[in-house]
């Protein structure tokens, strides 16, 4: 059997502080009814105090390592997907490595926003297939709450995002289980549809008072534009990866989509004819946790017994970049 990456353990960590839509309505001109109807979000988690992405990642990583029976020092690589690194550099992967106490395991940061976990999975799978690595820790973690515009100006974006972390330990498998394949895409010509501009290396200094006054250090999004592209690109890339393996949407036992908007996931499932009970949705409780959303949702689904040995798991994501991707895993 072909060597490939298998998910041997999963973990997640969400900060304790729950922020409801009603809490946000006290900060800006919005309402629980608007947020729920447009996105499906009821509440999200926000960190308290000085907590960075690697701090959220640490308990998630420990849980995944424990579930896989792998010690941190046995890892061949740490891949850390985030758009909200603890500090500008070095990457959060290095910070997590130190916290796990596993110097000199290599650490790589992936900056692909909502598709970060799937880009990271493709990298881990490639190293494992090549035979150069056997145990990879893949983490997605985000602290959005410290970077949101909580005034009326930012309400279209700020109500969407939450903090959290998810982790997976990937090991080499030769029994037919594991990652069947991944398809990755990007279209950088549309990067302005969703971005945070500052601090910017092209700007002297990288951030100044005028930029702050204009809110250029906050995320900016053309929500309708992103929505429209997501509902066509996600079904497209899922069909692409299914076709490559001679499979059809009906073969999917469980779809774990990125959690950006419940309406996007409903539309994707409808287009592919995947019944509701085979789609994992938890955006109501966590909002959009970007690179963390797929591993958090997968970890919950596995805990709930929604995947059995031999099942076909599909994962798909769309986000800033623009980037989009889909993976198939034989469980
Ligand atoms: N509360 C109340 N009203 C609001 C809010 C809010 N929080 N935000 C916007 N509105 C208003 C707008 O001003 C607008 O008012 P107007 O009609 O008077 O102009 C109205 O609500 C409708 O706004 P739209 O933007 O058209 O609303 P839409 O139905 O498109 O929903 C949303 C907005 C939820 C952002 C949606 O477009 C969406 O989910 N887009 C995709 C998001 C996404 O997938 N992002 C990618 C992943 S994130 C990543 O990669 C980092």
CSV table of C-alpha atoms and ligand atoms in Angstrom, one decimal:
chain,number,residue,atom,x,y,z
A,1,UNK,CA,0.0,0.0,0.0
A,2,UNK,CA,1.1,3.6,-0.7
A,3,UNK,CA,2.6,5.5,2.2
A,4,UNK,CA,0.6,8.6,3.2
A,5,UNK,CA,-0.3,10.8,6.2
A,6,UNK,CA,-2.9,9.5,8.6
A,7,UNK,CA,-4.5,11.7,11.4
A,8,UNK,CA,-3.5,9.8,14.5
A,9,UNK,CA,-4.6,12.3,17.1
A,10,UNK,CA,-6.6,15.5,17.4
A,11,UNK,CA,-7.0,18.3,20.0
A,12,UNK,CA,-8.6,21.7,20.4
A,13,UNK,CA,-8.6,24.6,22.7
A,14,UNK,CA,-11.1,27.4,23.0
A,15,UNK,CA,-10.7,30.4,25.4
A,16,UNK,CA,-13.3,30.3,28.2
A,17,UNK,CA,-14.7,33.8,27.7
A,18,UNK,CA,-18.0,33.6,25.7
A,19,UNK,CA,-18.9,36.7,23.7
A,20,UNK,CA,-22.6,36.6,22.5
A,21,UNK,CA,-24.1,38.6,19.8
A,22,UNK,CA,-25.9,40.7,22.4
A,23,UNK,CA,-22.5,41.5,23.9
A,24,UNK,CA,-21.4,42.9,20.5
A,25,UNK,CA,-24.6,44.8,20.1
A,26,UNK,CA,-23.5,46.8,23.2
A,27,UNK,CA,-20.3,47.8,21.5
A,28,UNK,CA,-21.5,48.6,17.9
A,29,UNK,CA,-24.6,49.1,15.8
A,30,UNK,CA,-25.6,45.4,15.2
A,31,UNK,CA,-28.1,42.9,16.5
A,32,UNK,CA,-28.4,39.2,17.4
A,33,UNK,CA,-31.1,38.8,14.7
A,34,UNK,CA,-28.8,40.3,12.0
A,35,UNK,CA,-25.8,38.2,12.9
A,36,UNK,CA,-27.7,35.0,13.2
A,37,UNK,CA,-29.7,35.4,10.0
A,38,UNK,CA,-26.7,36.4,7.9
A,39,UNK,CA,-24.0,34.1,9.4
A,40,UNK,CA,-25.5,31.5,11.8
A,41,UNK,CA,-23.2,32.7,14.6
A,42,UNK,CA,-24.7,33.0,18.1
A,43,UNK,CA,-21.5,33.4,20.1
A,44,UNK,CA,-17.7,33.2,19.8
A,45,UNK,CA,-14.8,32.9,22.3
A,46,UNK,CA,-12.3,35.7,22.9
A,47,UNK,CA,-9.1,35.5,24.9
A,48,UNK,CA,-8.5,37.6,28.0
A,49,UNK,CA,-5.2,39.2,28.8
A,50,UNK,CA,-1.9,38.7,26.9
A,51,UNK,CA,-2.6,35.4,25.1
A,52,UNK,CA,-1.1,34.7,21.7
A,53,UNK,CA,-1.8,32.2,19.0
A,54,UNK,CA,0.9,29.8,20.3
A,55,UNK,CA,-0.7,30.0,23.8
A,56,UNK,CA,-4.0,28.7,22.5
A,57,UNK,CA,-2.2,26.2,20.3
A,58,UNK,CA,-0.3,24.6,23.2
A,59,UNK,CA,-3.1,22.8,25.0
A,60,UNK,CA,-4.6,21.7,21.6
A,61,UNK,CA,-1.2,20.4,20.5
A,62,UNK,CA,-0.7,18.5,23.8
A,63,UNK,CA,-4.1,16.9,23.5
A,64,UNK,CA,-3.4,15.8,19.9
A,65,UNK,CA,0.0,14.4,20.8
A,66,UNK,CA,-1.5,12.5,23.8
A,67,UNK,CA,-4.3,11.0,21.6
A,68,UNK,CA,-1.6,10.0,19.0
A,69,UNK,CA,0.7,8.6,21.6
A,70,UNK,CA,3.6,10.7,20.3
A,71,UNK,CA,6.0,12.7,22.5
A,72,UNK,CA,6.9,16.2,21.4
A,73,UNK,CA,10.6,15.2,21.0
A,74,UNK,CA,9.6,12.5,18.6
A,75,UNK,CA,8.2,15.0,16.1
A,76,UNK,CA,9.9,15.5,12.7
A,77,UNK,CA,8.2,18.8,12.1
A,78,UNK,CA,5.7,21.4,13.5
A,79,UNK,CA,3.5,23.2,11.0
A,80,UNK,CA,1.7,26.3,12.4
A,81,UNK,CA,-1.1,27.8,10.3
A,82,UNK,CA,-2.2,31.3,11.4
A,83,UNK,CA,-2.9,34.8,10.2
A,84,UNK,CA,-2.6,36.2,13.7
A,85,UNK,CA,0.9,35.2,14.8
A,86,UNK,CA,1.9,36.1,18.4
A,87,UNK,CA,4.5,38.6,17.1
A,88,UNK,CA,5.6,39.7,13.6
A,89,UNK,CA,8.6,37.3,13.6
A,90,UNK,CA,9.7,34.6,14.4
A,91,UNK,CA,6.8,32.5,13.5
A,92,UNK,CA,4.4,31.0,16.1
A,93,UNK,CA,5.7,27.5,15.1
A,94,UNK,CA,9.0,28.4,16.8
A,95,UNK,CA,7.2,29.8,19.9
A,96,UNK,CA,5.1,26.6,20.1
A,97,UNK,CA,8.1,24.4,19.7
A,98,UNK,CA,9.7,26.1,22.7
A,99,UNK,CA,6.6,25.8,24.8
A,100,UNK,CA,6.3,22.1,23.9
A,101,UNK,CA,10.0,21.7,25.0
A,102,UNK,CA,11.1,20.0,21.8
A,103,UNK,CA,14.1,21.9,20.5
A,104,UNK,CA,15.5,21.3,17.8
A,105,UNK,CA,12.4,20.0,15.9
A,106,UNK,CA,11.9,22.2,12.8
A,107,UNK,CA,9.0,24.6,12.8
A,108,UNK,CA,7.3,26.1,9.8
A,109,UNK,CA,4.6,28.8,9.7
A,110,UNK,CA,1.9,28.7,7.0
A,111,UNK,CA,0.2,32.0,6.1
A,112,UNK,CA,-2.9,31.0,4.2
A,113,UNK,CA,-5.7,32.2,6.3
A,114,UNK,CA,-8.8,30.1,6.2
A,115,UNK,CA,-7.2,27.5,4.0
A,116,UNK,CA,-4.0,27.3,6.2
A,117,UNK,CA,-4.9,24.0,7.8
A,118,UNK,CA,-5.4,22.3,4.4
A,119,UNK,CA,-2.3,23.9,2.9
A,120,UNK,CA,-0.4,22.6,6.0
A,121,UNK,CA,-2.0,19.2,5.6
A,122,UNK,CA,-0.7,19.0,2.0
A,123,UNK,CA,2.8,19.9,3.1
A,124,UNK,CA,2.8,17.4,5.9
A,125,UNK,CA,1.4,14.7,3.6
A,126,UNK,CA,4.1,15.4,1.0
A,127,UNK,CA,6.9,15.1,3.5
A,128,UNK,CA,5.4,11.8,4.8
A,129,UNK,CA,4.8,10.4,1.3
A,130,UNK,CA,8.4,11.3,0.4
A,131,UNK,CA,9.6,9.2,3.3
A,132,UNK,CA,11.7,12.0,4.8
A,133,UNK,CA,9.3,12.5,7.8
A,134,UNK,CA,7.0,10.2,9.8
A,135,UNK,CA,5.4,12.4,12.6
A,136,UNK,CA,4.2,15.9,11.9
A,137,UNK,CA,2.2,18.2,14.3
A,138,UNK,CA,-0.1,20.4,12.3
A,139,UNK,CA,-1.8,23.3,14.2
A,140,UNK,CA,-4.2,26.0,13.3
A,141,UNK,CA,-4.6,28.8,15.8
A,142,UNK,CA,-5.9,32.3,15.8
A,143,UNK,CA,-6.3,35.3,18.1
A,144,UNK,CA,-8.6,37.6,16.2
A,145,UNK,CA,-10.2,39.5,19.1
A,146,UNK,CA,-7.2,41.7,19.7
A,147,UNK,CA,-7.3,42.9,16.1
A,148,UNK,CA,-10.9,43.8,15.4
A,149,UNK,CA,-12.5,47.2,14.9
A,150,UNK,CA,-15.2,47.2,17.5
A,151,UNK,CA,-16.7,50.5,16.3
A,152,UNK,CA,-19.6,50.7,13.9
A,153,UNK,CA,-17.1,51.1,11.1
A,154,UNK,CA,-15.9,47.5,11.5
A,155,UNK,CA,-19.2,45.8,12.3
A,156,UNK,CA,-19.4,43.9,9.0
A,157,UNK,CA,-16.2,42.0,9.8
A,158,UNK,CA,-15.8,42.1,13.6
A,159,UNK,CA,-19.0,40.1,14.3
A,160,UNK,CA,-17.7,37.2,12.3
A,161,UNK,CA,-14.4,36.2,14.0
A,162,UNK,CA,-13.5,34.2,17.1
A,163,UNK,CA,-10.4,32.9,18.8
A,164,UNK,CA,-9.4,29.2,19.1
A,165,UNK,CA,-7.0,26.5,18.2
A,166,UNK,CA,-7.1,23.0,16.7
A,167,UNK,CA,-4.3,20.5,16.2
A,168,UNK,CA,-3.6,17.2,14.5
A,169,UNK,CA,-0.8,14.7,14.7
A,170,UNK,CA,0.0,13.1,11.3
A,171,UNK,CA,1.9,9.8,11.1
A,172,UNK,CA,2.9,7.6,8.3
A,173,UNK,CA,0.3,5.0,7.3
A,174,UNK,CA,0.6,2.1,4.8
A,175,UNK,CA,-2.7,0.4,5.3
A,176,UNK,CA,-4.9,2.5,2.9
A,177,UNK,CA,-6.0,5.0,5.5
A,178,UNK,CA,-5.0,8.6,5.5
A,179,UNK,CA,-4.9,11.5,3.1
A,180,UNK,CA,-6.0,10.4,-0.4
A,181,UNK,CA,-5.2,13.8,-1.9
A,182,UNK,CA,-5.5,17.5,-1.7
A,183,UNK,CA,-6.1,20.2,-4.3
A,184,UNK,CA,-4.8,23.7,-3.5
A,185,UNK,CA,-5.6,27.0,-5.4
A,186,UNK,CA,-4.9,30.7,-5.1
A,187,UNK,CA,-5.8,33.9,-7.0
A,188,UNK,CA,-3.6,36.7,-5.6
A,189,UNK,CA,-5.1,39.2,-8.1
A,190,UNK,CA,-8.1,39.4,-5.8
A,191,UNK,CA,-6.2,39.8,-2.5
A,192,UNK,CA,-7.8,43.1,-1.8
A,193,UNK,CA,-11.2,41.5,-1.3
A,194,UNK,CA,-10.1,40.5,2.2
A,195,UNK,CA,-7.0,41.7,3.9
A,196,UNK,CA,-5.2,43.5,6.8
A,197,UNK,CA,-2.9,46.0,5.3
A,198,UNK,CA,-0.8,47.3,8.2
A,199,UNK,CA,1.9,47.0,9.5
A,200,UNK,CA,3.2,46.8,5.9
A,201,UNK,CA,6.8,46.3,4.8
A,202,UNK,CA,6.1,48.5,1.7
A,203,UNK,CA,5.2,51.4,4.0
A,204,UNK,CA,7.7,53.7,5.8
A,205,UNK,CA,7.3,53.3,8.7
A,206,UNK,CA,5.3,50.1,8.6
A,207,UNK,CA,2.5,51.7,10.5
A,208,UNK,CA,1.8,55.3,11.4
A,209,UNK,CA,-0.8,57.4,13.2
A,210,UNK,CA,-2.7,58.1,9.9
A,211,UNK,CA,-3.0,54.4,9.1
A,212,UNK,CA,-4.3,53.8,12.6
A,213,UNK,CA,-6.8,56.6,12.2
A,214,UNK,CA,-8.0,55.2,8.9
A,215,UNK,CA,-8.3,51.7,10.4
A,216,UNK,CA,-5.8,50.1,8.0
A,217,UNK,CA,-4.6,47.8,10.7
A,218,UNK,CA,-8.0,46.2,10.8
A,219,UNK,CA,-9.4,43.5,8.5
A,220,UNK,CA,-11.2,44.9,5.5
A,221,UNK,CA,-13.6,42.7,3.4
A,222,UNK,CA,-15.9,42.8,0.5
A,223,UNK,CA,-18.3,40.4,2.1
A,224,UNK,CA,-20.6,39.9,-0.8
A,225,UNK,CA,-17.7,39.4,-3.2
A,226,UNK,CA,-16.1,36.7,-1.0
A,227,UNK,CA,-19.4,35.0,-0.4
A,228,UNK,CA,-20.1,34.8,-4.2
A,229,UNK,CA,-16.7,33.3,-4.9
A,230,UNK,CA,-16.8,30.9,-2.0
A,231,UNK,CA,-20.1,29.3,-3.0
A,232,UNK,CA,-18.8,28.5,-6.5
A,233,UNK,CA,-15.1,27.7,-5.7
A,234,UNK,CA,-15.7,25.3,-2.8
A,235,UNK,CA,-18.0,22.9,-4.7
A,236,UNK,CA,-15.6,23.2,-7.7
A,237,UNK,CA,-12.5,22.2,-5.8
A,238,UNK,CA,-14.4,19.4,-3.9
A,239,UNK,CA,-15.5,17.9,-7.3
A,240,UNK,CA,-11.9,18.3,-8.6
A,241,UNK,CA,-10.4,16.3,-5.8
A,242,UNK,CA,-13.2,13.7,-5.9
A,243,UNK,CA,-12.8,13.3,-9.7
A,244,UNK,CA,-9.1,12.7,-9.2
A,245,UNK,CA,-9.8,9.7,-7.1
A,246,UNK,CA,-12.8,8.3,-9.0
A,247,UNK,CA,-15.2,9.3,-6.2
A,248,UNK,CA,-18.5,11.3,-6.2
A,249,UNK,CA,-20.1,13.6,-3.7
A,250,UNK,CA,-22.4,10.7,-2.6
A,251,UNK,CA,-19.3,8.8,-1.4
A,252,UNK,CA,-18.6,11.5,1.2
A,253,UNK,CA,-19.5,10.2,4.7
A,254,UNK,CA,-18.6,13.5,6.5
A,255,UNK,CA,-17.8,17.0,5.1
A,256,UNK,CA,-15.9,19.3,7.5
A,257,UNK,CA,-16.0,22.7,5.8
A,258,UNK,CA,-14.2,25.8,7.0
A,259,UNK,CA,-16.6,27.7,9.2
A,260,UNK,CA,-16.9,31.2,7.7
A,261,UNK,CA,-20.7,31.5,7.3
A,262,UNK,CA,-23.4,28.9,7.8
A,263,UNK,CA,-25.1,30.0,4.6
A,264,UNK,CA,-21.9,29.3,2.6
A,265,UNK,CA,-21.7,25.7,4.0
A,266,UNK,CA,-25.5,25.1,3.4
A,267,UNK,CA,-25.1,26.3,-0.2
A,268,UNK,CA,-22.1,24.1,-0.8
A,269,UNK,CA,-23.9,21.0,0.6
A,270,UNK,CA,-27.0,21.8,-1.5
A,271,UNK,CA,-25.0,22.2,-4.7
A,272,UNK,CA,-23.3,18.8,-4.2
A,273,UNK,CA,-26.4,17.0,-2.9
A,274,UNK,CA,-24.8,16.2,0.5
A,275,UNK,CA,-27.4,15.8,3.2
A,276,UNK,CA,-27.3,18.1,6.2
A,277,UNK,CA,-26.4,15.3,8.7
A,278,UNK,CA,-23.2,14.7,6.9
A,279,UNK,CA,-22.0,18.3,7.2
A,280,UNK,CA,-20.2,19.5,10.4
A,281,UNK,CA,-21.4,23.0,11.5
A,282,UNK,CA,-20.2,24.6,14.7
A,283,UNK,CA,-20.0,28.3,13.6
A,284,UNK,CA,-23.0,29.0,15.9
A,285,UNK,CA,-20.6,28.5,18.9
A,286,UNK,CA,-17.3,29.8,17.7
A,287,UNK,CA,-17.7,32.1,14.8
A,288,UNK,CA,-14.9,32.1,12.2
A,289,UNK,CA,-11.7,30.9,13.8
A,290,UNK,CA,-9.9,30.8,10.3
A,291,UNK,CA,-7.0,28.3,10.3
A,292,UNK,CA,-8.3,26.7,13.5
A,293,UNK,CA,-11.9,26.1,12.3
A,294,UNK,CA,-11.4,22.8,10.4
A,295,UNK,CA,-9.3,21.1,13.2
A,296,UNK,CA,-11.7,22.3,15.9
A,297,UNK,CA,-14.7,21.0,14.0
A,298,UNK,CA,-13.0,17.7,13.1
A,299,UNK,CA,-11.9,17.2,16.7
A,300,UNK,CA,-15.5,17.7,17.9
A,301,UNK,CA,-16.9,15.4,15.2
A,302,UNK,CA,-14.5,12.6,16.0
A,303,UNK,CA,-15.3,13.0,19.7
A,304,UNK,CA,-19.0,12.7,18.9
A,305,UNK,CA,-18.3,9.4,17.0
A,306,UNK,CA,-19.3,10.8,13.6
A,307,UNK,CA,-16.4,9.1,11.8
A,308,UNK,CA,-15.8,5.3,11.6
A,309,UNK,CA,-12.9,3.4,10.3
A,310,UNK,CA,-13.0,3.3,6.4
A,311,UNK,CA,-15.3,6.4,6.1
A,312,UNK,CA,-14.5,9.1,3.5
A,313,UNK,CA,-13.8,12.5,5.1
A,314,UNK,CA,-13.8,15.6,3.0
A,315,UNK,CA,-12.5,19.0,4.1
A,316,UNK,CA,-12.8,22.2,2.2
A,317,UNK,CA,-12.0,25.9,2.7
A,318,UNK,CA,-12.1,29.3,1.1
A,319,UNK,CA,-10.6,32.5,2.3
A,320,UNK,CA,-8.3,35.5,1.9
A,321,UNK,CA,-5.6,35.3,-0.7
A,322,UNK,CA,-7.8,34.4,-2.3
A,323,UNK,CA,-7.1,30.8,-1.6
A,324,UNK,CA,-9.2,27.7,-1.6
A,325,UNK,CA,-8.6,24.0,-1.1
A,326,UNK,CA,-10.1,20.6,-0.5
A,327,UNK,CA,-8.7,17.3,0.9
A,328,UNK,CA,-10.0,13.7,1.1
A,329,UNK,CA,-9.1,11.4,3.9
A,330,UNK,CA,-9.8,7.7,4.2
A,331,UNK,CA,-10.5,7.4,8.0
B,1,LIG,N1,-24.9,44.3,11.9
B,1,LIG,C1,-26.0,44.9,11.2
B,1,LIG,N2,-25.9,45.3,10.0
B,1,LIG,C2,-24.8,45.1,9.3
B,1,LIG,C3,-23.7,44.5,9.9
B,1,LIG,C4,-23.8,44.1,11.2
B,1,LIG,N3,-22.8,43.5,11.9
B,1,LIG,N4,-22.7,44.4,8.9
B,1,LIG,C5,-23.2,44.9,7.8
B,1,LIG,N5,-24.4,45.4,8.0
B,1,LIG,C6,-25.4,46.0,7.0
B,1,LIG,C7,-24.7,46.6,5.8
B,1,LIG,O1,-24.2,47.9,6.1
B,1,LIG,C8,-25.7,46.5,4.8
B,1,LIG,O2,-26.6,47.6,5.0
B,1,LIG,P1,-27.2,48.4,3.7
B,1,LIG,O3,-28.1,47.4,3.0
B,1,LIG,O4,-28.0,49.5,4.4
B,1,LIG,O5,-26.0,48.9,2.9
B,1,LIG,C9,-26.5,45.3,5.1
B,1,LIG,O6,-26.2,45.0,6.5
B,1,LIG,C10,-26.3,44.1,4.2
B,1,LIG,O7,-24.8,44.0,4.1
B,1,LIG,P2,-24.2,42.9,3.2
B,1,LIG,O8,-22.7,43.0,3.3
B,1,LIG,O9,-24.8,42.9,1.8
B,1,LIG,O10,-24.7,41.5,3.9
B,1,LIG,P3,-24.5,40.1,3.5
B,1,LIG,O11,-25.8,39.4,3.4
B,1,LIG,O12,-23.6,39.9,2.3
B,1,LIG,O13,-23.7,39.4,4.7
B,1,LIG,C11,-21.5,38.8,5.4
B,1,LIG,C12,-22.5,39.9,5.1
B,1,LIG,C13,-22.0,38.0,6.6
B,1,LIG,C14,-20.1,39.4,5.7
B,1,LIG,C15,-21.4,37.9,4.2
B,1,LIG,O14,-21.2,38.6,3.0
B,1,LIG,C16,-20.3,36.8,4.3
B,1,LIG,O15,-20.4,35.9,5.1
B,1,LIG,N6,-19.3,36.9,3.4
B,1,LIG,C17,-18.2,35.9,3.3
B,1,LIG,C18,-17.3,36.0,4.5
B,1,LIG,C19,-16.2,35.0,4.3
B,1,LIG,O16,-16.4,33.9,3.8
B,1,LIG,N7,-15.0,35.4,4.5
B,1,LIG,C20,-13.9,34.5,4.1
B,1,LIG,C21,-13.3,33.8,5.2
B,1,LIG,S1,-12.5,34.9,6.3
B,1,LIG,C22,-10.8,34.7,6.0
B,1,LIG,O17,-10.4,34.2,5.0
B,1,LIG,C23,-9.9,35.4,6.9
